[in-house]
Short mmCIF file of C-alpha atoms (C1' of nucleotides) in Angstrom, two decimals:
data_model
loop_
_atom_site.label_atom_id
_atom_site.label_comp_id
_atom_site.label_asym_id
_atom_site.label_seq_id
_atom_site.Cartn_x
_atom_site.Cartn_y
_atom_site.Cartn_z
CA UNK A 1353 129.15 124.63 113.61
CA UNK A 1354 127.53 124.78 110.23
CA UNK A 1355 124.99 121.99 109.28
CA UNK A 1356 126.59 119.55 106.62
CA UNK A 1357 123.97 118.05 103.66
CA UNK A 1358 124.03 114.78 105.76
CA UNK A 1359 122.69 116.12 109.00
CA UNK A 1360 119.77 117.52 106.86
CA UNK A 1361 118.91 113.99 105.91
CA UNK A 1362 119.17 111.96 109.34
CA UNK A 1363 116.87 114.91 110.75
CA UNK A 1364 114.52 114.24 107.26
CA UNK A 1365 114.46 110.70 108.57
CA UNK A 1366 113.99 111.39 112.24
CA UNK A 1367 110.98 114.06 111.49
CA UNK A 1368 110.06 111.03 109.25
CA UNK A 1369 109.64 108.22 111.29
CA UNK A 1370 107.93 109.85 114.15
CA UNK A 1371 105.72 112.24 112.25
CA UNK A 1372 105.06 110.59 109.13
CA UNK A 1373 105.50 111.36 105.56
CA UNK A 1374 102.59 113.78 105.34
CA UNK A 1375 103.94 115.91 108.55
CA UNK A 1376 107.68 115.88 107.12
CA UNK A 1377 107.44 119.68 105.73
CA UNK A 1378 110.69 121.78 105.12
CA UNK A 1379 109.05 123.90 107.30
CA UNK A 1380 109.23 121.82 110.67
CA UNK A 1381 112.94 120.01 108.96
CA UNK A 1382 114.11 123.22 109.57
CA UNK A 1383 112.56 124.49 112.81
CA UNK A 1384 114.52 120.83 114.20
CA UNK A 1385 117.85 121.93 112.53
CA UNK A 1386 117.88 125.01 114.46
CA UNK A 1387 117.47 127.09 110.96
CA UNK A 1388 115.61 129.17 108.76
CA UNK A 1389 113.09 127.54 106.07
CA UNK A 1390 115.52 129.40 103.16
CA UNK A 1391 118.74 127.74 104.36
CA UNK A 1392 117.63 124.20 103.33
CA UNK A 1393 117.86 125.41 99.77
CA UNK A 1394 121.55 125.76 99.82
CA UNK A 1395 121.75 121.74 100.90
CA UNK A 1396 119.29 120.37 98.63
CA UNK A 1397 117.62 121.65 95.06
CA UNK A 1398 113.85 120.70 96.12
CA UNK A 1399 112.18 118.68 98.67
CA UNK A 1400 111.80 115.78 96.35
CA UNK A 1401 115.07 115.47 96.11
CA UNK A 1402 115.45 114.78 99.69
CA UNK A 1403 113.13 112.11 100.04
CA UNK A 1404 114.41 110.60 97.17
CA UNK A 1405 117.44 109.93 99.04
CA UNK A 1406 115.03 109.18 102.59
CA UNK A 1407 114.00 106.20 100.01
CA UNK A 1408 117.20 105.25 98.45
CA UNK A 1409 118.76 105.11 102.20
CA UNK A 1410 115.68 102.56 103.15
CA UNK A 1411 116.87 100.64 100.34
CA UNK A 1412 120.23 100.30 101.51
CA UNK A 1413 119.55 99.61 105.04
CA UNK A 1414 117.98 95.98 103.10
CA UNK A 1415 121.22 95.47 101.53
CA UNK A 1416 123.24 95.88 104.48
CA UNK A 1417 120.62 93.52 106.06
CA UNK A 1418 121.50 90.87 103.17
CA UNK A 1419 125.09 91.16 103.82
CA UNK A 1420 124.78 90.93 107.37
CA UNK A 1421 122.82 87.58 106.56
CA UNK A 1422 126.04 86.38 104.41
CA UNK A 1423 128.65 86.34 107.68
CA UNK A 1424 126.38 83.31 109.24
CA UNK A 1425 127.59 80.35 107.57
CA UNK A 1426 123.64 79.03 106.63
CA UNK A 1427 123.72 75.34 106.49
CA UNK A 1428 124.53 74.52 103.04
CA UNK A 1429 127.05 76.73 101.43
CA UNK A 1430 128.46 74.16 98.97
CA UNK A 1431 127.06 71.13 97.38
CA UNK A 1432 123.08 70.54 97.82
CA UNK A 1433 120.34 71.06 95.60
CA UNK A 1434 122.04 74.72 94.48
CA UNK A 1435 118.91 75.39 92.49
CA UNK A 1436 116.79 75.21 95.80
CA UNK A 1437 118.92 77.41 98.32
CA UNK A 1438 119.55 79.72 95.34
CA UNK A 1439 115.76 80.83 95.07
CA UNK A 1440 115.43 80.39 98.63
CA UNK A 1441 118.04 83.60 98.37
CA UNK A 1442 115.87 85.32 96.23
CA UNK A 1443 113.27 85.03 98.61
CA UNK A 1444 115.30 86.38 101.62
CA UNK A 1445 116.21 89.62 99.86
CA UNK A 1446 112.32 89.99 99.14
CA UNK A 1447 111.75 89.45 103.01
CA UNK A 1448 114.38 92.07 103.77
CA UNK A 1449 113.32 94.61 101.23
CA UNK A 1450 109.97 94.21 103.51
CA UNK A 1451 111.94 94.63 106.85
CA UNK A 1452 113.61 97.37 105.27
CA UNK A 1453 110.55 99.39 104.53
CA UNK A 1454 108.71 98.18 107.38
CA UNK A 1455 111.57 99.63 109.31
CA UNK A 1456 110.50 103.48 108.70
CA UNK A 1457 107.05 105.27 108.57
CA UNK A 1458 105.41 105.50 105.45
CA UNK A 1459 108.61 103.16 103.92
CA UNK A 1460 106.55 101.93 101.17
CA UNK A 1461 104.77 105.10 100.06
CA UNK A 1462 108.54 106.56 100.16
CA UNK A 1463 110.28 103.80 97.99
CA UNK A 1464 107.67 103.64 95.55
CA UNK A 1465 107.06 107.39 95.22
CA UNK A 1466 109.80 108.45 93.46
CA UNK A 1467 110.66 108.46 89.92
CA UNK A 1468 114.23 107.99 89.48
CA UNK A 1469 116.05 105.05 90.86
CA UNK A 1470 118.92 105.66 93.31
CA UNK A 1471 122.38 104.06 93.77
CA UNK A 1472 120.83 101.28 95.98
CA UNK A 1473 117.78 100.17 94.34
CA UNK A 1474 119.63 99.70 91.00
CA UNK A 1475 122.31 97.82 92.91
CA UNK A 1476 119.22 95.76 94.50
CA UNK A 1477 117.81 95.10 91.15
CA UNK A 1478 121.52 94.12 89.95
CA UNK A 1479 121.98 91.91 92.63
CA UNK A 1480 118.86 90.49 92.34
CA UNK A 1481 119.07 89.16 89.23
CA UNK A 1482 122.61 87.44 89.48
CA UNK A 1483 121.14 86.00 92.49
CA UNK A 1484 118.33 84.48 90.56
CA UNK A 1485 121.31 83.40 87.22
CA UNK A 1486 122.89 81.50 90.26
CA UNK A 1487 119.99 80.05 91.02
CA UNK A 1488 119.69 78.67 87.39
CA UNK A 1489 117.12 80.94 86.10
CA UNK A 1490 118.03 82.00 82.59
CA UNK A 1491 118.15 85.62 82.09
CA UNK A 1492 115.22 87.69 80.72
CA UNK A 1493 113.27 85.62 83.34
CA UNK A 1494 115.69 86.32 86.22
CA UNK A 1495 115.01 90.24 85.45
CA UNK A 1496 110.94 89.67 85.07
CA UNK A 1497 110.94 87.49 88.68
CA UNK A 1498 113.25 90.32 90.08
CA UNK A 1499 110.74 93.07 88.62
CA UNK A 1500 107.90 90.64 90.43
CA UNK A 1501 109.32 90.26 93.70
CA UNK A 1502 109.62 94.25 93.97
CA UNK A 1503 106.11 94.53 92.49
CA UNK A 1504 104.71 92.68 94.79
CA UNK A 1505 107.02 93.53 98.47
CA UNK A 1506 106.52 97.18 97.51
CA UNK A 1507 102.22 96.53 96.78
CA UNK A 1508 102.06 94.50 99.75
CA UNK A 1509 103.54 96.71 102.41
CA UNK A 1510 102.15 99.96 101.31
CA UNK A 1511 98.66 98.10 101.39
CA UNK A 1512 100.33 96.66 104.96
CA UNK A 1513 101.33 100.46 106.36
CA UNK A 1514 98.44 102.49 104.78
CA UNK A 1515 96.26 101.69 108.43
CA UNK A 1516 99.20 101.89 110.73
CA UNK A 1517 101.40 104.06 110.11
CA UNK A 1518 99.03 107.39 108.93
CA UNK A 1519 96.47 107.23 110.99
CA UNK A 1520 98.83 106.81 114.47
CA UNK A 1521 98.47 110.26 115.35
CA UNK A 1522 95.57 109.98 117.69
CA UNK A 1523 96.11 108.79 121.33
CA UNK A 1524 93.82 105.98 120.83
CA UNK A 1525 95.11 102.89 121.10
CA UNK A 1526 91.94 101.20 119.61
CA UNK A 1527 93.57 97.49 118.19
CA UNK A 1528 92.36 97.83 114.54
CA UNK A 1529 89.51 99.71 112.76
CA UNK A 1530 88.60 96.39 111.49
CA UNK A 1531 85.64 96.13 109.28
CA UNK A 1532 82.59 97.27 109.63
CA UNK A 1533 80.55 94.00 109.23
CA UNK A 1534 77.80 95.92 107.16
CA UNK A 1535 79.66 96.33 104.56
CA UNK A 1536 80.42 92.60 104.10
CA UNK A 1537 76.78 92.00 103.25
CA UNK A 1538 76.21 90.54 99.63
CA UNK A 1539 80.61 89.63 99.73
CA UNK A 1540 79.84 85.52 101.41
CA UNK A 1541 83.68 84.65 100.36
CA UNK A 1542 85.54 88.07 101.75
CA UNK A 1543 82.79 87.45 104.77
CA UNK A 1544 84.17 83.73 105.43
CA UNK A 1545 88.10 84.63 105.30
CA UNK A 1546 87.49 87.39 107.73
CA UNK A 1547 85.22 85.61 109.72
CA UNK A 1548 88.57 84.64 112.45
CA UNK A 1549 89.78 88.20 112.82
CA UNK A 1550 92.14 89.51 109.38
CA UNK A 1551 94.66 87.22 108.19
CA UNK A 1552 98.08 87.55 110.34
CA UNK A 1553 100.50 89.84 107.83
CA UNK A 1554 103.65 87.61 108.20
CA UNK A 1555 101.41 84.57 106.60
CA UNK A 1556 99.78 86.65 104.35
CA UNK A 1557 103.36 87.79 102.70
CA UNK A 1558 104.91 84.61 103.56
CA UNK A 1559 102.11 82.70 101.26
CA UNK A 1560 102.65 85.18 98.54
CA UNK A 1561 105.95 85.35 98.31
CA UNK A 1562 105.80 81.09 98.29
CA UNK A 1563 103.49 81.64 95.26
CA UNK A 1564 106.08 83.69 93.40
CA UNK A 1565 108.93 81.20 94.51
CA UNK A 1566 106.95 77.97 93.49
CA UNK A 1567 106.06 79.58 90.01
CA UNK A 1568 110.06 80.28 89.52
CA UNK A 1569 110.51 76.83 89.98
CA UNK A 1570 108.30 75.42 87.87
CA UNK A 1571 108.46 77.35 85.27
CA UNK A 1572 112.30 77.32 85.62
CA UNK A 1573 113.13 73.71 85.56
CA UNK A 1574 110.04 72.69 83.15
CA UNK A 1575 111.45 69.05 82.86
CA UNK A 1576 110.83 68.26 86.54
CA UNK B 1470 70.95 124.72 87.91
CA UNK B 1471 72.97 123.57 91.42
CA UNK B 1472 75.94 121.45 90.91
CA UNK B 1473 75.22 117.96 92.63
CA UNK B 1474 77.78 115.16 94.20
CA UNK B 1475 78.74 113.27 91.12
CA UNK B 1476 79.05 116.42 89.12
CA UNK B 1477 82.03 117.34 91.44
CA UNK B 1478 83.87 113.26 91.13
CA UNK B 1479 83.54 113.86 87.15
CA UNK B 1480 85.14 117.31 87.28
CA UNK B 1481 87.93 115.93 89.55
CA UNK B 1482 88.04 112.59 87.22
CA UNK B 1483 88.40 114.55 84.35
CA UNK B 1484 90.80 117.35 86.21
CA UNK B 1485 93.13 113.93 87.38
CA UNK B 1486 93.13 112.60 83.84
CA UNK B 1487 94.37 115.90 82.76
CA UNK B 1488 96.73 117.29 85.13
CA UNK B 1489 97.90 114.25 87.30
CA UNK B 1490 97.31 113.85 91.36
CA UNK B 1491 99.64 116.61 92.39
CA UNK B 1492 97.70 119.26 90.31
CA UNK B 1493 94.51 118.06 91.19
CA UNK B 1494 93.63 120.83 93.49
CA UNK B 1495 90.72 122.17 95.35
CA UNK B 1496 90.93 125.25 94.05
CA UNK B 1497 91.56 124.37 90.09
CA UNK B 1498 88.67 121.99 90.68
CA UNK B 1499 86.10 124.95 92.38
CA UNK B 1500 87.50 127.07 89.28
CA UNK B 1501 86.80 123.98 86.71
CA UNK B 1502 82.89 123.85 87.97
CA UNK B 1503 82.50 127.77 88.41
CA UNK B 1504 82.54 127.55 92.15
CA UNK B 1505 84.43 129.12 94.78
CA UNK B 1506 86.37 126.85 97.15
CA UNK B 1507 84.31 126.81 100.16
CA UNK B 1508 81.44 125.30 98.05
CA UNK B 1509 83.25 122.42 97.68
CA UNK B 1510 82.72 121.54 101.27
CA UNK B 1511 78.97 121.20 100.89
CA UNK B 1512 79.31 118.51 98.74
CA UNK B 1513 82.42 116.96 100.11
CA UNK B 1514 83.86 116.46 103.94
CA UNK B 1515 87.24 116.48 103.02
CA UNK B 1516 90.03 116.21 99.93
CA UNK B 1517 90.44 112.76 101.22
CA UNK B 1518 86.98 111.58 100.37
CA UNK B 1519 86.98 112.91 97.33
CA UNK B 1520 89.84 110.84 96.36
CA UNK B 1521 88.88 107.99 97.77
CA UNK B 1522 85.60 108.57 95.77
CA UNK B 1523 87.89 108.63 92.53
CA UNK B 1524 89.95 105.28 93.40
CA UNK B 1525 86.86 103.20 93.98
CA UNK B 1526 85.56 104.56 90.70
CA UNK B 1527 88.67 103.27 88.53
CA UNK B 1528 88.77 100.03 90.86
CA UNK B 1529 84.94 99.84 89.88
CA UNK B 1530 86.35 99.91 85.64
CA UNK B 1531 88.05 96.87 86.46
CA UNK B 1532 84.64 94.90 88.02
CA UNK B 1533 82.47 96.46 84.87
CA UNK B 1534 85.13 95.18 82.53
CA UNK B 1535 85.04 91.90 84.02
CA UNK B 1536 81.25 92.31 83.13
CA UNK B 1537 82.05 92.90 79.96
CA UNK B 1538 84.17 89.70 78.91
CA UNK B 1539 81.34 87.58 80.47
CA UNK B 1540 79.07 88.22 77.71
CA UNK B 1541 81.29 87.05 75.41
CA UNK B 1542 81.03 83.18 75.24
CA UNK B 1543 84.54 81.96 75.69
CA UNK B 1544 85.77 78.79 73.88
CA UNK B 1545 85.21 76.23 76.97
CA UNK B 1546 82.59 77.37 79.18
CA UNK B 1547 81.73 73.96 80.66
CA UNK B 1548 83.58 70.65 81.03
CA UNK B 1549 86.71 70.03 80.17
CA UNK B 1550 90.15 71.24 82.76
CA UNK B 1551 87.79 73.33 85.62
CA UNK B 1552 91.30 74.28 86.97
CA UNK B 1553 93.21 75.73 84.17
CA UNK B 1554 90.40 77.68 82.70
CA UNK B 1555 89.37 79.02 86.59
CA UNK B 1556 92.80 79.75 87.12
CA UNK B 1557 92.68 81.81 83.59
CA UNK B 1558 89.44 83.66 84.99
CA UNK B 1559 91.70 84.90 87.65
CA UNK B 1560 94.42 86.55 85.72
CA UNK B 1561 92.03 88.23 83.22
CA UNK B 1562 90.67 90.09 86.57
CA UNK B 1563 94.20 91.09 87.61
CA UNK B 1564 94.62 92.62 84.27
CA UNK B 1565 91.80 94.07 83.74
CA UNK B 1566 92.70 95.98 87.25
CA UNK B 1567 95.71 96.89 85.52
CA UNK B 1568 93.97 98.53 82.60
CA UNK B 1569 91.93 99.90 85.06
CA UNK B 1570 94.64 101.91 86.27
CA UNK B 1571 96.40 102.53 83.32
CA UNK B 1572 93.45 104.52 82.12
CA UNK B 1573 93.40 107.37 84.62
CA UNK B 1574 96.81 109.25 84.84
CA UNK B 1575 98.36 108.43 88.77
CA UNK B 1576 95.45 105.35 89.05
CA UNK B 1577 98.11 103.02 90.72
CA UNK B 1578 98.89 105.67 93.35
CA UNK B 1579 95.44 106.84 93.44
CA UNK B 1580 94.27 103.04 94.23
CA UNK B 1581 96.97 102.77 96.45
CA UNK B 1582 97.10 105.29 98.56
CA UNK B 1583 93.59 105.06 100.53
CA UNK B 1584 93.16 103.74 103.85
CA UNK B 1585 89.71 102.67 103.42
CA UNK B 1586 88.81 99.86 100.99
CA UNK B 1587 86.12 101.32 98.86
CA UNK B 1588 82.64 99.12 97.71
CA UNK B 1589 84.46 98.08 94.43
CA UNK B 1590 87.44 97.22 96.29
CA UNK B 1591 85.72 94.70 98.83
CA UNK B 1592 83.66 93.64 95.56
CA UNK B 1593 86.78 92.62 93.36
CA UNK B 1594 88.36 91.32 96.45
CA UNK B 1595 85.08 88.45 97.31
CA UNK B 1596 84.91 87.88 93.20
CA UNK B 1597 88.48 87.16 92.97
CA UNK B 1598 88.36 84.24 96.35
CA UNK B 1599 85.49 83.02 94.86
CA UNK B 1600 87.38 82.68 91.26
CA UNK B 1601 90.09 80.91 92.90
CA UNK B 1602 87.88 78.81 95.11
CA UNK B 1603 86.07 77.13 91.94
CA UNK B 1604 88.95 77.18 90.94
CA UNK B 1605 89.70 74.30 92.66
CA UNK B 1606 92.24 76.52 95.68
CA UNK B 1607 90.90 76.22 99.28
CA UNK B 1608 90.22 78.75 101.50
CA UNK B 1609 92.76 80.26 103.20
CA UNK B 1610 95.10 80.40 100.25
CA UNK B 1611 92.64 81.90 97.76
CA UNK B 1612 92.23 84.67 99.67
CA UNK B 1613 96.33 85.16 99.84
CA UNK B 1614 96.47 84.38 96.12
CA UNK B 1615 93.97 87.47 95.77
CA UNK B 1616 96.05 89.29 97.82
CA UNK B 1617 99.19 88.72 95.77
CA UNK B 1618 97.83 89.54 93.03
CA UNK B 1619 96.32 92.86 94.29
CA UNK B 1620 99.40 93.52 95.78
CA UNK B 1621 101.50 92.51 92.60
CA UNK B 1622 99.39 94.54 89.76
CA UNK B 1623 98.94 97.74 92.28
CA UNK B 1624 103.03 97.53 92.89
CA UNK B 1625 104.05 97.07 89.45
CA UNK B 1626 101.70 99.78 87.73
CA UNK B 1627 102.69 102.02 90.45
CA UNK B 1628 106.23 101.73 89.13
CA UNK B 1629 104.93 101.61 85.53
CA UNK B 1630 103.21 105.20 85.86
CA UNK B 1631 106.27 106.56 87.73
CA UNK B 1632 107.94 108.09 84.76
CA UNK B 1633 105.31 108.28 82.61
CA UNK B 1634 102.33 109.97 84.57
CA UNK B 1635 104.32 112.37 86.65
CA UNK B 1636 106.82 114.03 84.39
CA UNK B 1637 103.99 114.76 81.60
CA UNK B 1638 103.91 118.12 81.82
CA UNK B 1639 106.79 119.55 80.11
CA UNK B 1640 106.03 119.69 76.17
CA UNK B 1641 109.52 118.05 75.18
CA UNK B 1642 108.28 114.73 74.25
CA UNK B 1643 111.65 113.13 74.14
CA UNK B 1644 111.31 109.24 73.97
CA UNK B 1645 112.15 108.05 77.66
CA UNK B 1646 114.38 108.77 80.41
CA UNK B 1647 116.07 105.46 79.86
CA UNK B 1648 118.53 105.42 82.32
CA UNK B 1649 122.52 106.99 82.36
CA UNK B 1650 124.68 104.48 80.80
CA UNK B 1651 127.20 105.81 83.58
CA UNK B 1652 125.07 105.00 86.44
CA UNK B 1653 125.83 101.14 85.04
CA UNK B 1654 128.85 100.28 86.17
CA UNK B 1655 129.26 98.08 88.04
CA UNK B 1656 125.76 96.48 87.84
CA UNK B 1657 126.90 94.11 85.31
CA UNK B 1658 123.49 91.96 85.08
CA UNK B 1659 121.22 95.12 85.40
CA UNK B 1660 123.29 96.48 82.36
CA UNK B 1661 123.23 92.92 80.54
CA UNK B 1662 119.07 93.13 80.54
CA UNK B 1663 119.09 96.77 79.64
CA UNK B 1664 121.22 96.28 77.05
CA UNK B 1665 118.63 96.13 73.53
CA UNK B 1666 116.44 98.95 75.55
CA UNK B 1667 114.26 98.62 78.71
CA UNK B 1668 111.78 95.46 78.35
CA UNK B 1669 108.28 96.02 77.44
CA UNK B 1670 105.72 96.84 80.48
CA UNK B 1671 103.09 94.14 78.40
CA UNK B 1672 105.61 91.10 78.81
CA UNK B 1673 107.00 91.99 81.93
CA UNK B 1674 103.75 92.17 83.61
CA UNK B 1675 102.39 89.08 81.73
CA UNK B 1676 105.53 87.43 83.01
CA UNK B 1677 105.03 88.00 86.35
CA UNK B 1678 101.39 86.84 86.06
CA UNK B 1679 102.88 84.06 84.67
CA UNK B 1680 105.10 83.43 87.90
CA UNK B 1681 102.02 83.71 90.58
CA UNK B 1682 99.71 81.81 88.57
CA UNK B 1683 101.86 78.97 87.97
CA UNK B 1684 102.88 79.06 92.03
CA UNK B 1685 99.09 79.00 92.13
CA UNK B 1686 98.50 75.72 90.24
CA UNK B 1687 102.07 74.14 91.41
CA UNK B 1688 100.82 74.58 95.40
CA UNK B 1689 97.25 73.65 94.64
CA UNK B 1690 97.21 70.15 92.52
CA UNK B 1691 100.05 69.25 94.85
CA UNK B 1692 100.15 65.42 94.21
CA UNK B 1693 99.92 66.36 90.19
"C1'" DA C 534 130.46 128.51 102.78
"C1'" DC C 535 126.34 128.97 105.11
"C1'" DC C 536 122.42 131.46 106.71
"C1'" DT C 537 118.57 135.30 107.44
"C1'" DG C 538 114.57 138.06 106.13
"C1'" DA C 539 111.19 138.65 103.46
"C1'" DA C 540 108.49 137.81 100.00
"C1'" DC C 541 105.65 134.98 96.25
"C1'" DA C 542 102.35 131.91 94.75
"C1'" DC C 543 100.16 128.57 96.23
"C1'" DC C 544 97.55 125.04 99.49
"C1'" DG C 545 93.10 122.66 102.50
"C1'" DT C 546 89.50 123.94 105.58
"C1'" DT C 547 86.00 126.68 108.24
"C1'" DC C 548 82.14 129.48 108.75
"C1'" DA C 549 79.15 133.39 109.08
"C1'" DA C 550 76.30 135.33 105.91
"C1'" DG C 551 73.65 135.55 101.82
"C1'" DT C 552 69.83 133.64 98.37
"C1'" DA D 10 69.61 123.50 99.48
"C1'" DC D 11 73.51 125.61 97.72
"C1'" DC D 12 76.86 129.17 97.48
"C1'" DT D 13 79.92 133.62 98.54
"C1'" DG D 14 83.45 136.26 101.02
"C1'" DA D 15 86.76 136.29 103.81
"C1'" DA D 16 89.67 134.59 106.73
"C1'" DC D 17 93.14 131.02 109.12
"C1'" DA D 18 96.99 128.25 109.32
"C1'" DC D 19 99.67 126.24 106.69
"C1'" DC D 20 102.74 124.91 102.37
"C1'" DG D 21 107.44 124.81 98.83
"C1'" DT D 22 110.62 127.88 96.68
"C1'" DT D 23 113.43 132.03 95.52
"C1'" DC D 24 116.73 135.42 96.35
"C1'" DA D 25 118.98 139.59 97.75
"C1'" DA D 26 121.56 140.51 101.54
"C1'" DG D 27 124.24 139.48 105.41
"C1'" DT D 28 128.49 137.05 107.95
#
DNA sequence: ACCTGAACACCGTTCAAGT
DNA sequence: ACCTGAACACCGTTCAAGT
């Protein structure tokens, strides 16, 4: 049976997630379809075009993550500090965004690549921000801390998947190219934070995204 | 006379500044310094160091910038609120990383996408801990607070370059994209904030600045 | 509608050999 | 020390022609 435009993407994603982003060529999509180079071309206009929807699908799979989260009943649904679970939202879409791209080789470098905006990161951004009116936050401020929050999950996990996920071709299983301690001569500060092995990732993103929260707070409710 | 090391990083600076990442070549670079390919290799081990070479140069504008605003005496040097003026100290570095990037076409992804931290890197990393440590922030979480930060500039001028720095080739200098008025619907808040045009790239990113620093000060002086 | 065959204009990298 | 010549193993894309 003929291959449909949507097979071409799942095997895109496949060759994706266990080759990498640099290794996904049209050549080897193809050789996995069963096909020749040429035929892609009648599926898709270019190969940007195909991992613009490879990013756009990531996107989504953090949406459907978010209204997964909705079915459990959290604690407070009703009543309560609204202003205080209502960021606390905000911050749980950031945290799946992160799962999202974490999810998939390369998911950062994929999401951020691309110049146009799908279907699902506009309906992110859309969502975000009524997320962030609920929470109290007037609007041009609910877009900026929406623009933020993406700024900073998207910075964060490319800078978190740049070791891991392109240099895992090699067999060796070596924990973590570290730092070579040389180089921290002359940096005392950078030298006494790494002194305990690096900083754990979940904190590290945890902490910022608490930054970003806290600042929405303040700056939101200024009477406080 | 024999082409050296750092005549081949200017050619490629200038070749990036001109033509973007994705032209930037091996071959239009040999051609650029009246070389043939191979030659390259002499000088270089791989395209990979070459970049990296180039992002450690723009992250290295950002530390001599810094240098820069030093000289000038600013208003309060000693005495009066340590905190709020050492808090200050900090966001001039994150935008003078943004500059940084905003002067070389593709800088964000350029920055971005290298495994290995460069010298400037690790350098602007210890300055900004130690910033946030006179600051008056501890340990641990001036080192996340730099990380944020990092993170946060690197993702938003990533997105900020998207349009701009890629699609600059064709000669049809038509104002922006701006996005389909038909790809709206349904995104009521998202077409709310678009409504009087897309929001300026200064006063997003200032806002945003705006958010972490005030997290910054808001988990630090806790009892304040 | 979907694919092949074959070509085109590119890549990054290596390496013997020249000077 | 620095470079040429030539090759190798790849790319993304196009397009007539087939079924």
């Amino acid at each position: 049976m003929p291959t449909r435009r949507t097979d071409v993407i799942d095997a895109a994603m496949n060759l994706l997630d266990e080759a990498g982003l640099d290794e996904l060529s049209t050549r080897r999509l193809a050789e996995r379809l069963g096909v020749r180079v040429g035929a892609l071309y009648w599926h898709l206009k270019d190969k940007d075009e195909l991992l613009a929807e490879l990013a756009d699908r990531i996107v989504g799979e953090c949406l459907a993550a978010a209204d997964g989260e909705r079915g459990n009943g959290a604690a407070a649904v009703e009543g309560g500090d609204r202003t205080e679970s209502g960021i606390e939202r905000l911050a749980a879409t950031a945290r799946a965004l992160r799962r999202a791209m974490l999810g998939h080789r390369d998911g950062a470098r994929l999401v951020a690549g691309h110049a146009v905006p799908g279907p699902n990161s506009l309906l992110l951004a859309d969502r975000m921000i009524r997320t962030a009116r609920e929470a109290g936050v007037p609007l041009p401020l609910a877009a900026y801390a929406t623009d933020t929050l993406i700024s900073y999950v998207t910075g964060f996990v490319l800078q978190e998947q740049r070791i891991a996920d392109r240099t895992a071709r090699e067999p060796e299983p070596g924990p973590a190219p570290a730092l070579d301690p040389a180089r921290l001569a002359g940096l005392p500060d950078l030298a006494e934070m790494l002194a305990d092995g690096p900083p754990d990732d979940e904190t590290a993103f945890t902490a910022g995204l608490g930054l970003i929260t806290a600042g929405l707070r303040r700056t939101t409710s200024a009477g406080e």
